[in-house]
Short mmCIF file of C-alpha atoms in Angstrom, two decimals:
data_model
loop_
_atom_site.label_atom_id
_atom_site.label_comp_id
_atom_site.label_asym_id
_atom_site.label_seq_id
_atom_site.Cartn_x
_atom_site.Cartn_y
_atom_site.Cartn_z
CA MET A 1 0.00 0.00 0.00
CA ASP A 2 1.10 3.55 -0.74
CA LYS A 3 1.94 5.01 2.69
CA GLN A 4 1.62 8.60 1.50
CA LYS A 5 -1.89 7.98 0.20
CA LEU A 6 -2.82 6.15 3.40
CA GLU A 7 -1.62 9.11 5.46
CA LEU A 8 -3.79 11.44 3.37
CA PHE A 9 -6.82 9.19 3.86
CA HIS A 10 -6.03 9.02 7.57
CA SER A 11 -6.02 12.83 7.82
CA TRP A 12 -9.31 13.08 5.91
CA LEU A 13 -10.90 10.57 8.30
CA GLU A 14 -9.64 12.59 11.29
CA GLU A 15 -11.14 15.80 9.91
CA SER A 16 -14.45 14.31 8.75
CA ARG A 17 -17.74 14.82 10.57
CA ARG A 18 -20.14 13.81 7.78
CA MET A 19 -18.44 10.91 6.04
CA VAL A 20 -20.56 8.62 3.88
CA PHE A 21 -19.45 5.14 2.87
CA PHE A 22 -20.85 3.68 -0.34
CA GLY A 23 -20.12 -0.03 -0.63
CA GLY A 24 -20.75 -3.14 -2.69
CA ALA A 25 -20.06 -6.86 -2.71
CA GLY A 26 -16.35 -6.43 -1.94
CA VAL A 27 -17.23 -5.36 1.60
CA SER A 28 -18.80 -8.73 2.34
CA THR A 29 -16.42 -10.98 0.42
CA GLU A 30 -14.03 -10.43 3.34
CA SER A 31 -16.72 -12.09 5.49
CA GLY A 32 -16.79 -15.13 3.22
CA ILE A 33 -19.80 -14.09 1.15
CA PRO A 34 -18.97 -14.54 -2.55
CA ASP A 35 -19.89 -12.10 -5.28
CA PHE A 36 -22.66 -13.99 -7.08
CA ARG A 37 -21.67 -12.38 -10.38
CA SER A 38 -18.44 -14.33 -10.36
CA VAL A 39 -19.67 -17.25 -12.44
CA ASP A 40 -17.63 -20.36 -11.64
CA GLY A 41 -17.81 -24.04 -12.48
CA LEU A 42 -20.34 -24.62 -9.70
CA TYR A 43 -22.90 -22.46 -11.48
CA HIS A 44 -22.41 -24.37 -14.70
CA GLN A 45 -22.79 -27.67 -12.87
CA LYS A 46 -25.91 -26.81 -10.88
CA TYR A 47 -27.82 -24.10 -12.76
CA ASP A 48 -29.02 -23.73 -16.32
CA TYR A 49 -29.13 -19.93 -16.16
CA PRO A 50 -26.70 -17.16 -15.14
CA PRO A 51 -27.27 -15.52 -11.72
CA GLU A 52 -28.59 -12.28 -13.24
CA THR A 53 -31.33 -14.21 -15.03
CA ILE A 54 -32.35 -16.23 -11.99
CA LEU A 55 -32.44 -13.12 -9.81
CA SER A 56 -34.81 -11.25 -12.13
CA HIS A 57 -38.46 -10.42 -11.47
CA SER A 58 -39.67 -12.25 -14.57
CA PHE A 59 -37.75 -15.42 -13.64
CA PHE A 60 -39.12 -15.27 -10.09
CA VAL A 61 -42.66 -15.15 -11.50
CA ARG A 62 -42.10 -17.86 -14.13
CA GLN A 63 -39.94 -20.31 -12.18
CA PRO A 64 -40.18 -19.67 -8.43
CA GLU A 65 -38.94 -23.19 -7.60
CA GLU A 66 -35.67 -22.66 -9.44
CA PHE A 67 -35.39 -19.13 -8.06
CA TYR A 68 -35.60 -20.38 -4.48
CA ARG A 69 -33.21 -23.26 -5.13
CA PHE A 70 -30.57 -20.71 -6.16
CA TYR A 71 -31.59 -18.14 -3.55
CA ARG A 72 -31.24 -20.48 -0.57
CA ASP A 73 -28.03 -21.98 -1.94
CA LYS A 74 -26.21 -18.82 -2.99
CA MET A 75 -27.73 -15.75 -1.33
CA LEU A 76 -28.24 -16.70 2.31
CA PHE A 77 -25.30 -16.76 4.73
CA PRO A 78 -26.82 -16.68 8.23
CA ASN A 79 -23.54 -17.58 9.95
CA ALA A 80 -21.43 -14.89 8.29
CA LEU A 81 -19.79 -12.43 10.69
CA PRO A 82 -18.88 -8.79 10.05
CA GLY A 83 -15.38 -8.24 8.71
CA ARG A 84 -12.84 -5.53 9.48
CA THR A 85 -14.51 -3.00 7.17
CA HIS A 86 -17.95 -3.48 8.71
CA ARG A 87 -16.57 -3.13 12.21
CA CYS A 88 -14.40 -0.14 11.43
CA LEU A 89 -17.34 1.72 9.84
CA ALA A 90 -19.51 1.01 12.89
CA ALA A 91 -16.76 2.40 15.13
CA LEU A 92 -16.38 5.50 12.95
CA GLU A 93 -20.12 6.12 13.25
CA GLN A 94 -19.90 5.76 17.03
CA ALA A 95 -17.00 8.22 17.04
CA GLY A 96 -19.21 10.82 15.33
CA LYS A 97 -17.41 10.77 11.99
CA LEU A 98 -19.63 8.59 9.79
CA ALA A 99 -23.06 9.94 8.85
CA ALA A 100 -24.36 6.99 6.83
CA VAL A 101 -23.56 3.73 5.09
CA VAL A 102 -25.09 3.35 1.63
CA THR A 103 -24.86 -0.30 0.62
CA GLN A 104 -25.73 -2.47 -2.34
CA ASN A 105 -25.44 -5.56 -0.14
CA ILE A 106 -28.44 -7.43 1.24
CA ASP A 107 -26.76 -9.43 4.01
CA GLY A 108 -27.33 -7.14 7.00
CA LEU A 109 -23.71 -7.33 8.14
CA HIS A 110 -23.36 -3.57 8.64
CA GLN A 111 -26.17 -3.69 11.21
CA LYS A 112 -24.69 -6.83 12.75
CA ALA A 113 -21.45 -4.89 13.26
CA GLY A 114 -23.32 -2.11 15.04
CA SER A 115 -23.96 0.51 12.34
CA LYS A 116 -27.19 2.40 12.97
CA ARG A 117 -27.81 4.42 9.81
CA VAL A 118 -27.62 1.92 6.94
CA LEU A 119 -29.37 2.67 3.66
CA GLU A 120 -29.92 -0.65 1.87
CA LEU A 121 -30.37 0.18 -1.81
CA HIS A 122 -31.15 -3.41 -2.77
CA GLY A 123 -33.10 -4.46 0.32
CA SER A 124 -32.30 -7.20 2.80
CA VAL A 125 -32.59 -10.98 3.09
CA HIS A 126 -33.65 -10.44 6.70
CA ARG A 127 -36.98 -8.99 5.57
CA ASN A 128 -39.54 -11.08 3.68
CA TYR A 129 -43.23 -10.65 3.02
CA CYS A 130 -46.24 -12.31 1.43
CA ALA A 131 -46.84 -10.97 -2.07
CA ARG A 132 -50.59 -11.31 -1.49
CA CYS A 133 -51.32 -10.04 2.04
CA ARG A 134 -47.94 -8.42 2.90
CA LYS A 135 -47.53 -10.42 6.14
CA PRO A 136 -43.86 -10.19 7.22
CA TYR A 137 -41.55 -13.19 7.69
CA ASP A 138 -38.01 -13.35 9.02
CA LEU A 139 -34.90 -15.00 7.65
CA SER A 140 -35.29 -18.04 9.89
CA PHE A 141 -38.61 -18.88 8.23
CA MET A 142 -37.00 -18.77 4.79
CA LEU A 143 -34.03 -20.88 5.86
CA HIS A 144 -36.02 -23.74 7.35
CA GLY A 145 -38.50 -24.18 4.56
CA GLU A 146 -38.22 -26.08 1.30
CA GLY A 147 -39.45 -25.29 -2.17
CA VAL A 148 -41.52 -22.14 -2.68
CA PRO A 149 -42.35 -20.56 0.71
CA ARG A 150 -46.05 -19.96 1.25
CA CYS A 151 -47.88 -17.64 3.59
CA SER A 152 -50.71 -18.79 5.84
CA CYS A 153 -53.04 -17.09 3.34
CA GLY A 154 -51.62 -19.19 0.50
CA GLY A 155 -49.64 -16.42 -1.16
CA ILE A 156 -45.99 -16.73 -2.19
CA ILE A 157 -43.51 -15.21 0.25
CA ARG A 158 -40.77 -13.20 -1.41
CA PRO A 159 -37.60 -11.60 -0.06
CA ASP A 160 -37.61 -7.83 0.37
CA VAL A 161 -34.74 -7.49 -2.09
CA VAL A 162 -34.64 -5.60 -5.37
CA LEU A 163 -34.55 -8.08 -8.22
CA TYR A 164 -33.33 -7.31 -11.71
CA GLU A 165 -36.08 -5.50 -13.66
CA GLU A 166 -37.35 -3.90 -10.44
CA GLY A 167 -36.85 -0.31 -9.32
CA LEU A 168 -35.16 0.84 -6.14
CA ASP A 169 -37.20 1.97 -3.15
CA GLN A 170 -37.65 5.70 -3.73
CA GLN A 171 -37.48 6.66 -0.06
CA VAL A 172 -34.19 4.80 0.44
CA LEU A 173 -32.82 6.25 -2.79
CA GLU A 174 -33.72 9.81 -1.81
CA SER A 175 -32.16 9.35 1.64
CA ALA A 176 -28.96 8.07 0.01
CA ILE A 177 -28.84 11.04 -2.37
CA GLN A 178 -29.33 13.48 0.50
CA ALA A 179 -26.61 11.83 2.61
CA ILE A 180 -24.13 11.89 -0.28
CA ARG A 181 -24.93 15.52 -1.11
CA GLN A 182 -24.20 16.54 2.48
CA ALA A 183 -21.05 14.43 2.89
CA ASP A 184 -17.72 16.09 3.60
CA LEU A 185 -15.97 12.83 2.64
CA LEU A 186 -17.31 10.13 0.32
CA VAL A 187 -15.58 6.75 0.49
CA VAL A 188 -16.53 4.21 -2.15
CA GLY A 189 -15.34 0.64 -1.67
CA GLY A 190 -15.79 -2.91 -2.85
CA THR A 191 -17.93 -2.08 -5.85
CA SER A 192 -17.32 -2.26 -9.59
CA LEU A 193 -19.49 0.86 -10.09
CA THR A 194 -21.19 -0.76 -13.08
CA VAL A 195 -24.65 -1.50 -11.61
CA TYR A 196 -27.10 1.33 -12.15
CA PRO A 197 -28.88 3.29 -10.82
CA ALA A 198 -26.77 2.69 -7.69
CA ALA A 199 -23.48 3.62 -9.37
CA GLY A 200 -25.01 6.91 -10.52
CA LEU A 201 -25.23 8.13 -6.92
CA LEU A 202 -21.64 9.39 -7.08
CA GLN A 203 -22.79 12.31 -9.24
CA TYR A 204 -24.57 13.83 -6.24
CA TYR A 205 -21.38 14.29 -4.24
CA ARG A 206 -20.46 17.99 -4.08
CA GLY A 207 -17.16 17.78 -2.24
CA ASN A 208 -13.55 17.27 -3.27
CA ARG A 209 -12.70 14.26 -1.12
CA LEU A 210 -13.88 11.27 -3.12
CA VAL A 211 -11.95 8.12 -2.13
CA LEU A 212 -12.18 4.93 -4.19
CA ILE A 213 -10.96 1.65 -2.68
CA ASN A 214 -11.21 -1.45 -4.85
CA ARG A 215 -9.11 -4.46 -5.79
CA SER A 216 -9.65 -3.88 -9.52
CA PRO A 217 -10.09 -0.72 -11.65
CA THR A 218 -13.53 0.90 -11.96
CA PRO A 219 -15.00 3.17 -14.67
CA ARG A 220 -14.89 6.09 -12.17
CA ASP A 221 -11.24 5.88 -11.11
CA ASP A 222 -10.37 9.07 -12.99
CA GLU A 223 -12.91 11.01 -10.91
CA ALA A 224 -11.38 10.02 -7.57
CA ASP A 225 -9.51 12.57 -5.49
CA LEU A 226 -7.77 9.63 -3.86
CA LEU A 227 -7.45 6.16 -5.36
CA LEU A 228 -6.45 3.29 -3.05
CA PRO A 229 -6.21 -0.07 -4.86
CA GLY A 230 -6.31 -3.12 -2.63
CA SER A 231 -8.15 -4.75 0.24
CA LEU A 232 -10.80 -2.69 2.02
CA GLY A 233 -10.02 -4.34 5.34
CA ASP A 234 -6.30 -3.59 5.02
CA VAL A 235 -6.89 0.03 4.01
CA PHE A 236 -9.35 0.79 6.81
CA THR A 237 -7.28 -0.99 9.44
CA GLU A 238 -4.24 1.10 8.57
CA ALA A 239 -6.02 4.40 7.96
CA CYS A 240 -8.03 4.25 11.22
CA ARG A 241 -5.06 3.65 13.49
CA GLY A 242 -4.88 6.44 16.06
CA ILE A 243 -8.40 7.63 15.25
CA LEU A 244 -10.34 4.83 16.87
CA PRO A 245 -9.63 3.60 20.40
CA PRO A 246 -7.35 0.53 20.67
CA GLU A 247 -10.25 -1.75 21.54
CA ALA A 248 -12.21 -0.71 18.44
CA PRO A 249 -13.05 -3.50 15.98
CA ALA A 250 -10.94 -2.01 13.19
CA GLY A 251 -7.74 -3.50 14.55
CA SER A 252 -9.06 -6.93 15.42
CA GLN A 253 -8.54 -10.05 13.39
CA GLU A 254 -11.11 -11.46 10.98
CA GLN A 255 -13.47 -13.87 12.68
CA GLU A 256 -14.05 -17.35 11.34
CA VAL A 257 -16.97 -17.54 8.93
CA LEU A 258 -18.97 -20.72 8.82
CA PRO A 259 -20.09 -21.95 5.38
#
């Protein structure tokens, strides 16, 4: 890692009072949750369609059995624990520096780490509801069932996640735009910045401290005021030293993640 760039990021974190973190799948891969877009041999062996097709609204309507076979197998990780990035962000919020987390992830790990203001652009696997009567169901109900989950009224239960072909929740989207507009520091990490409309949120940032942290290049790298290639957990652990108290989660080791 570039020590000079890390020192600059460290100073920006120290000075910030309205930081916003915008994150994607790379935040949770450090907790053992794979990026479902990374098509590997397992997909070819077990599924006849790519993940984007299975996780679409039209596929859910046409083939709910196959949707739920994939969903339970590939999208639910109840034993996953927050990683260094999750825990560091929660500590920064507690320290009065972080105003909001805007996430594309649906795993709830930011809340599990202790973050209070989390704007979930794509919903959450922890919330489910009957498509007919809107009765709510928790994650445990979805995990312990088989086939297509049914409500007591007979309707199909669906996860409160945004599928392909569906629009984002307008209230969540507006809250994310407002938070980004008011941010004095915008940190973007673990996202390819290719999924819209989420990736378009960067245009609402009005400041001059845009930090991009990602293992691979993104289409917005040229717009960054500070570009930090590499591991999110490594970057945050180093940059937060001296800002957070010694017992803060940022400096602790990754916890074991059960499959």
